[in-house]
């Protein structure tokens, strides 16, 4: 029996979950690190942020200093954990990786206008996530053709509920 996808995004995207509350804090931390690194013209520091994004994109948040700090800050602040599907957040981290890689490379190559333009885009996206909980990459992710094709084969996962 073949399934057809609805016209819009569908869930689940992948079969595991991540903490959205910590994700928003991670976006805030990433935004701060990006501003400090770009503001001081340190392309190598933006490449370090790219490596952190790569860890999160690969589902290795337990090795990500930003993700670890975000989880600790969430717990210290007493914020509730809110579990959501990991697929869109990993895609967002992949986009963050690509932008950070571009920013760091541009700064190291002496292409400050390009680095600043890319940093403005990444900063806007990270700011939207951090301050308003709006993840642009997460909105785009379910519409990607390879995601839509794969989502039809997955079993439903409850999202948006506190973890047990």
PDB file of N, CA, C and O in Angstrom, residues 96-137:
ATOM      1  N   UNK A  96      23.727  26.084   9.856  1.00  0.00           N
ATOM      2  CA  UNK A  96      24.635  26.875  10.686  1.00  0.00           C
ATOM      3  C   UNK A  96      26.087  26.521  10.431  1.00  0.00           C
ATOM      4  O   UNK A  96      26.960  27.394  10.384  1.00  0.00           O
ATOM      5  N   UNK A  97      26.348  25.229  10.250  1.00  0.00           N
ATOM      6  CA  UNK A  97      27.703  24.781   9.924  1.00  0.00           C
ATOM      7  C   UNK A  97      28.178  25.402   8.619  1.00  0.00           C
ATOM      8  O   UNK A  97      29.281  25.946   8.525  1.00  0.00           O
ATOM      9  N   UNK A  98      27.345  25.312   7.574  1.00  0.00           N
ATOM     10  CA  UNK A  98      27.737  25.834   6.266  1.00  0.00           C
ATOM     11  C   UNK A  98      27.965  27.345   6.308  1.00  0.00           C
ATOM     12  O   UNK A  98      28.950  27.846   5.752  1.00  0.00           O
ATOM     13  N   UNK A  99      27.082  28.064   6.982  1.00  0.00           N
ATOM     14  CA  UNK A  99      27.270  29.508   7.092  1.00  0.00           C
ATOM     15  C   UNK A  99      28.514  29.844   7.903  1.00  0.00           C
ATOM     16  O   UNK A  99      29.293  30.724   7.516  1.00  0.00           O
ATOM     17  N   UNK A 100      28.724  29.159   9.017  1.00  0.00           N
ATOM     18  CA  UNK A 100      29.917  29.421   9.840  1.00  0.00           C
ATOM     19  C   UNK A 100      31.195  29.106   9.076  1.00  0.00           C
ATOM     20  O   UNK A 100      32.177  29.848   9.173  1.00  0.00           O
ATOM     21  N   UNK A 101      31.169  28.030   8.322  1.00  0.00           N
ATOM     22  CA  UNK A 101      32.325  27.673   7.501  1.00  0.00           C
ATOM     23  C   UNK A 101      32.606  28.777   6.477  1.00  0.00           C
ATOM     24  O   UNK A 101      33.756  29.187   6.284  1.00  0.00           O
ATOM     25  N   UNK A 102      31.556  29.266   5.849  1.00  0.00           N
ATOM     26  CA  UNK A 102      31.707  30.356   4.892  1.00  0.00           C
ATOM     27  C   UNK A 102      32.197  31.640   5.536  1.00  0.00           C
ATOM     28  O   UNK A 102      33.078  32.325   5.000  1.00  0.00           O
ATOM     29  N   UNK A 103      31.660  31.969   6.696  1.00  0.00           N
ATOM     30  CA  UNK A 103      32.057  33.186   7.412  1.00  0.00           C
ATOM     31  C   UNK A 103      33.518  33.109   7.814  1.00  0.00           C
ATOM     32  O   UNK A 103      34.303  34.030   7.565  1.00  0.00           O
ATOM     33  N   UNK A 104      33.890  32.014   8.470  1.00  0.00           N
ATOM     34  CA  UNK A 104      35.269  31.846   8.924  1.00  0.00           C
ATOM     35  C   UNK A 104      36.249  31.866   7.774  1.00  0.00           C
ATOM     36  O   UNK A 104      37.303  32.530   7.837  1.00  0.00           O
ATOM     37  N   UNK A 105      35.916  31.169   6.703  1.00  0.00           N
ATOM     38  CA  UNK A 105      36.797  31.137   5.530  1.00  0.00           C
ATOM     39  C   UNK A 105      36.926  32.516   4.901  1.00  0.00           C
ATOM     40  O   UNK A 105      38.022  32.930   4.511  1.00  0.00           O
ATOM     41  N   UNK A 106      35.823  33.232   4.794  1.00  0.00           N
ATOM     42  CA  UNK A 106      35.860  34.575   4.215  1.00  0.00           C
ATOM     43  C   UNK A 106      36.715  35.512   5.061  1.00  0.00           C
ATOM     44  O   UNK A 106      37.534  36.272   4.526  1.00  0.00           O
ATOM     45  N   UNK A 107      36.556  35.443   6.371  1.00  0.00           N
ATOM     46  CA  UNK A 107      37.353  36.317   7.243  1.00  0.00           C
ATOM     47  C   UNK A 107      38.836  35.982   7.145  1.00  0.00           C
ATOM     48  O   UNK A 107      39.675  36.887   7.084  1.00  0.00           O
ATOM     49  N   UNK A 108      39.154  34.705   7.124  1.00  0.00           N
ATOM     50  CA  UNK A 108      40.561  34.303   7.022  1.00  0.00           C
ATOM     51  C   UNK A 108      41.167  34.675   5.670  1.00  0.00           C
ATOM     52  O   UNK A 108      42.365  34.933   5.573  1.00  0.00           O
ATOM     53  N   UNK A 109      40.337  34.714   4.634  1.00  0.00           N
ATOM     54  CA  UNK A 109      40.813  35.066   3.296  1.00  0.00           C
ATOM     55  C   UNK A 109      40.834  36.576   3.064  1.00  0.00           C
ATOM     56  O   UNK A 109      41.193  37.038   1.986  1.00  0.00           O
ATOM     57  N   UNK A 110      40.434  37.338   4.074  1.00  0.00           N
ATOM     58  CA  UNK A 110      40.431  38.790   3.937  1.00  0.00           C
ATOM     59  C   UNK A 110      39.212  39.338   3.217  1.00  0.00           C
ATOM     60  O   UNK A 110      39.205  40.483   2.775  1.00  0.00           O
ATOM     61  N   UNK A 111      38.176  38.538   3.098  1.00  0.00           N
ATOM     62  CA  UNK A 111      36.946  38.960   2.420  1.00  0.00           C
ATOM     63  C   UNK A 111      35.899  39.385   3.459  1.00  0.00           C
ATOM     64  O   UNK A 111      34.843  38.772   3.605  1.00  0.00           O
ATOM     65  N   UNK A 112      36.209  40.451   4.198  1.00  0.00           N
ATOM     66  CA  UNK A 112      35.342  40.897   5.288  1.00  0.00           C
ATOM     67  C   UNK A 112      33.909  41.200   4.859  1.00  0.00           C
ATOM     68  O   UNK A 112      32.970  40.821   5.574  1.00  0.00           O
ATOM     69  N   UNK A 113      33.683  41.879   3.714  1.00  0.00           N
ATOM     70  CA  UNK A 113      32.280  42.141   3.340  1.00  0.00           C
ATOM     71  C   UNK A 113      31.456  40.859   3.170  1.00  0.00           C
ATOM     72  O   UNK A 113      30.315  40.793   3.605  1.00  0.00           O
ATOM     73  N   UNK A 114      32.053  39.848   2.555  1.00  0.00           N
ATOM     74  CA  UNK A 114      31.359  38.574   2.400  1.00  0.00           C
ATOM     75  C   UNK A 114      31.114  37.933   3.764  1.00  0.00           C
ATOM     76  O   UNK A 114      30.006  37.456   4.051  1.00  0.00           O
ATOM     77  N   UNK A 115      32.142  37.918   4.610  1.00  0.00           N
ATOM     78  CA  UNK A 115      32.002  37.346   5.941  1.00  0.00           C
ATOM     79  C   UNK A 115      30.926  38.050   6.750  1.00  0.00           C
ATOM     80  O   UNK A 115      30.117  37.405   7.422  1.00  0.00           O
ATOM     81  N   UNK A 116      30.881  39.368   6.666  1.00  0.00           N
ATOM     82  CA  UNK A 116      29.874  40.135   7.403  1.00  0.00           C
ATOM     83  C   UNK A 116      28.470  39.889   6.863  1.00  0.00           C
ATOM     84  O   UNK A 116      27.515  39.795   7.637  1.00  0.00           O
ATOM     85  N   UNK A 117      28.340  39.771   5.545  1.00  0.00           N
ATOM     86  CA  UNK A 117      27.026  39.501   4.953  1.00  0.00           C
ATOM     87  C   UNK A 117      26.509  38.131   5.388  1.00  0.00           C
ATOM     88  O   UNK A 117      25.344  37.992   5.790  1.00  0.00           O
ATOM     89  N   UNK A 118      27.371  37.131   5.336  1.00  0.00           N
ATOM     90  CA  UNK A 118      26.968  35.790   5.774  1.00  0.00           C
ATOM     91  C   UNK A 118      26.657  35.778   7.272  1.00  0.00           C
ATOM     92  O   UNK A 118      25.710  35.124   7.718  1.00  0.00           O
ATOM     93  N   UNK A 119      27.462  36.510   8.051  1.00  0.00           N
ATOM     94  CA  UNK A 119      27.238  36.580   9.499  1.00  0.00           C
ATOM     95  C   UNK A 119      25.899  37.252   9.815  1.00  0.00           C
ATOM     96  O   UNK A 119      25.210  36.855  10.769  1.00  0.00           O
ATOM     97  N   UNK A 120      25.535  38.255   9.029  1.00  0.00           N
ATOM     98  CA  UNK A 120      24.249  38.923   9.248  1.00  0.00           C
ATOM     99  C   UNK A 120      23.091  37.945   9.023  1.00  0.00           C
ATOM    100  O   UNK A 120      22.130  37.928   9.803  1.00  0.00           O
ATOM    101  N   UNK A 121      23.197  37.117   7.997  1.00  0.00           N
ATOM    102  CA  UNK A 121      22.136  36.138   7.716  1.00  0.00           C
ATOM    103  C   UNK A 121      22.061  35.100   8.839  1.00  0.00           C
ATOM    104  O   UNK A 121      20.987  34.809   9.365  1.00  0.00           O
ATOM    105  N   UNK A 122      23.219  34.545   9.205  1.00  0.00           N
ATOM    106  CA  UNK A 122      23.233  33.554  10.284  1.00  0.00           C
ATOM    107  C   UNK A 122      22.775  34.177  11.597  1.00  0.00           C
ATOM    108  O   UNK A 122      22.016  33.561  12.355  1.00  0.00           O
ATOM    109  N   UNK A 123      23.225  35.401  11.862  1.00  0.00           N
ATOM    110  CA  UNK A 123      22.817  36.089  13.084  1.00  0.00           C
ATOM    111  C   UNK A 123      21.317  36.329  13.141  1.00  0.00           C
ATOM    112  O   UNK A 123      20.693  36.162  14.197  1.00  0.00           O
ATOM    113  N   UNK A 124      20.739  36.698  12.014  1.00  0.00           N
ATOM    114  CA  UNK A 124      19.287  36.898  11.965  1.00  0.00           C
ATOM    115  C   UNK A 124      18.563  35.592  12.278  1.00  0.00           C
ATOM    116  O   UNK A 124      17.630  35.568  13.095  1.00  0.00           O
ATOM    117  N   UNK A 125      18.989  34.515  11.651  1.00  0.00           N
ATOM    118  CA  UNK A 125      18.339  33.214  11.881  1.00  0.00           C
ATOM    119  C   UNK A 125      18.505  32.753  13.329  1.00  0.00           C
ATOM    120  O   UNK A 125      17.543  32.288  13.952  1.00  0.00           O
ATOM    121  N   UNK A 126      19.710  32.883  13.865  1.00  0.00           N
ATOM    122  CA  UNK A 126      19.946  32.487  15.262  1.00  0.00           C
ATOM    123  C   UNK A 126      19.152  33.380  16.217  1.00  0.00           C
ATOM    124  O   UNK A 126      18.612  32.902  17.217  1.00  0.00           O
ATOM    125  N   UNK A 127      19.052  34.660  15.900  1.00  0.00           N
ATOM    126  CA  UNK A 127      18.278  35.572  16.736  1.00  0.00           C
ATOM    127  C   UNK A 127      16.799  35.255  16.730  1.00  0.00           C
ATOM    128  O   UNK A 127      16.128  35.321  17.771  1.00  0.00           O
ATOM    129  N   UNK A 128      16.268  34.915  15.563  1.00  0.00           N
ATOM    130  CA  UNK A 128      14.859  34.528  15.495  1.00  0.00           C
ATOM    131  C   UNK A 128      14.580  33.312  16.364  1.00  0.00           C
ATOM    132  O   UNK A 128      13.569  33.251  17.071  1.00  0.00           O
ATOM    133  N   UNK A 129      15.485  32.331  16.323  1.00  0.00           N
ATOM    134  CA  UNK A 129      15.329  31.134  17.149  1.00  0.00           C
ATOM    135  C   UNK A 129      15.472  31.473  18.628  1.00  0.00           C
ATOM    136  O   UNK A 129      14.651  31.071  19.453  1.00  0.00           O
ATOM    137  N   UNK A 130      16.519  32.204  18.973  1.00  0.00           N
ATOM    138  CA  UNK A 130      16.807  32.496  20.375  1.00  0.00           C
ATOM    139  C   UNK A 130      15.721  33.338  21.043  1.00  0.00           C
ATOM    140  O   UNK A 130      15.290  33.036  22.152  1.00  0.00           O
ATOM    141  N   UNK A 131      15.276  34.385  20.371  1.00  0.00           N
ATOM    142  CA  UNK A 131      14.367  35.334  20.999  1.00  0.00           C
ATOM    143  C   UNK A 131      12.891  35.053  20.750  1.00  0.00           C
ATOM    144  O   UNK A 131      12.049  35.413  21.577  1.00  0.00           O
ATOM    145  N   UNK A 132      12.575  34.421  19.626  1.00  0.00           N
ATOM    146  CA  UNK A 132      11.168  34.221  19.286  1.00  0.00           C
ATOM    147  C   UNK A 132      10.780  32.761  19.098  1.00  0.00           C
ATOM    148  O   UNK A 132       9.615  32.458  18.848  1.00  0.00           O
ATOM    149  N   UNK A 133      11.751  31.840  19.170  1.00  0.00           N
ATOM    150  CA  UNK A 133      11.451  30.428  18.977  1.00  0.00           C
ATOM    151  C   UNK A 133      11.069  30.098  17.545  1.00  0.00           C
ATOM    152  O   UNK A 133      10.428  29.088  17.289  1.00  0.00           O
ATOM    153  N   UNK A 134      11.475  30.958  16.601  1.00  0.00           N
ATOM    154  CA  UNK A 134      11.167  30.729  15.193  1.00  0.00           C
ATOM    155  C   UNK A 134      12.422  30.230  14.490  1.00  0.00           C
ATOM    156  O   UNK A 134      13.387  30.960  14.323  1.00  0.00           O
ATOM    157  N   UNK A 135      12.393  28.975  14.087  1.00  0.00           N
ATOM    158  CA  UNK A 135      13.532  28.351  13.412  1.00  0.00           C
ATOM    159  C   UNK A 135      13.234  28.302  11.919  1.00  0.00           C
ATOM    160  O   UNK A 135      12.424  27.481  11.470  1.00  0.00           O
ATOM    161  N   UNK A 136      13.859  29.183  11.160  1.00  0.00           N
ATOM    162  CA  UNK A 136      13.614  29.254   9.718  1.00  0.00           C
ATOM    163  C   UNK A 136      13.990  27.948   9.019  1.00  0.00           C
ATOM    164  O   UNK A 136      13.225  27.438   8.201  1.00  0.00           O
ATOM    165  N   UNK A 137      15.153  27.404   9.353  1.00  0.00           N
ATOM    166  CA  UNK A 137      15.571  26.139   8.730  1.00  0.00           C
ATOM    167  C   UNK A 137      14.605  25.007   9.073  1.00  0.00           C
ATOM    168  O   UNK A 137      14.359  24.129   8.241  1.00  0.00           O
TER     169      UNK A 137
END
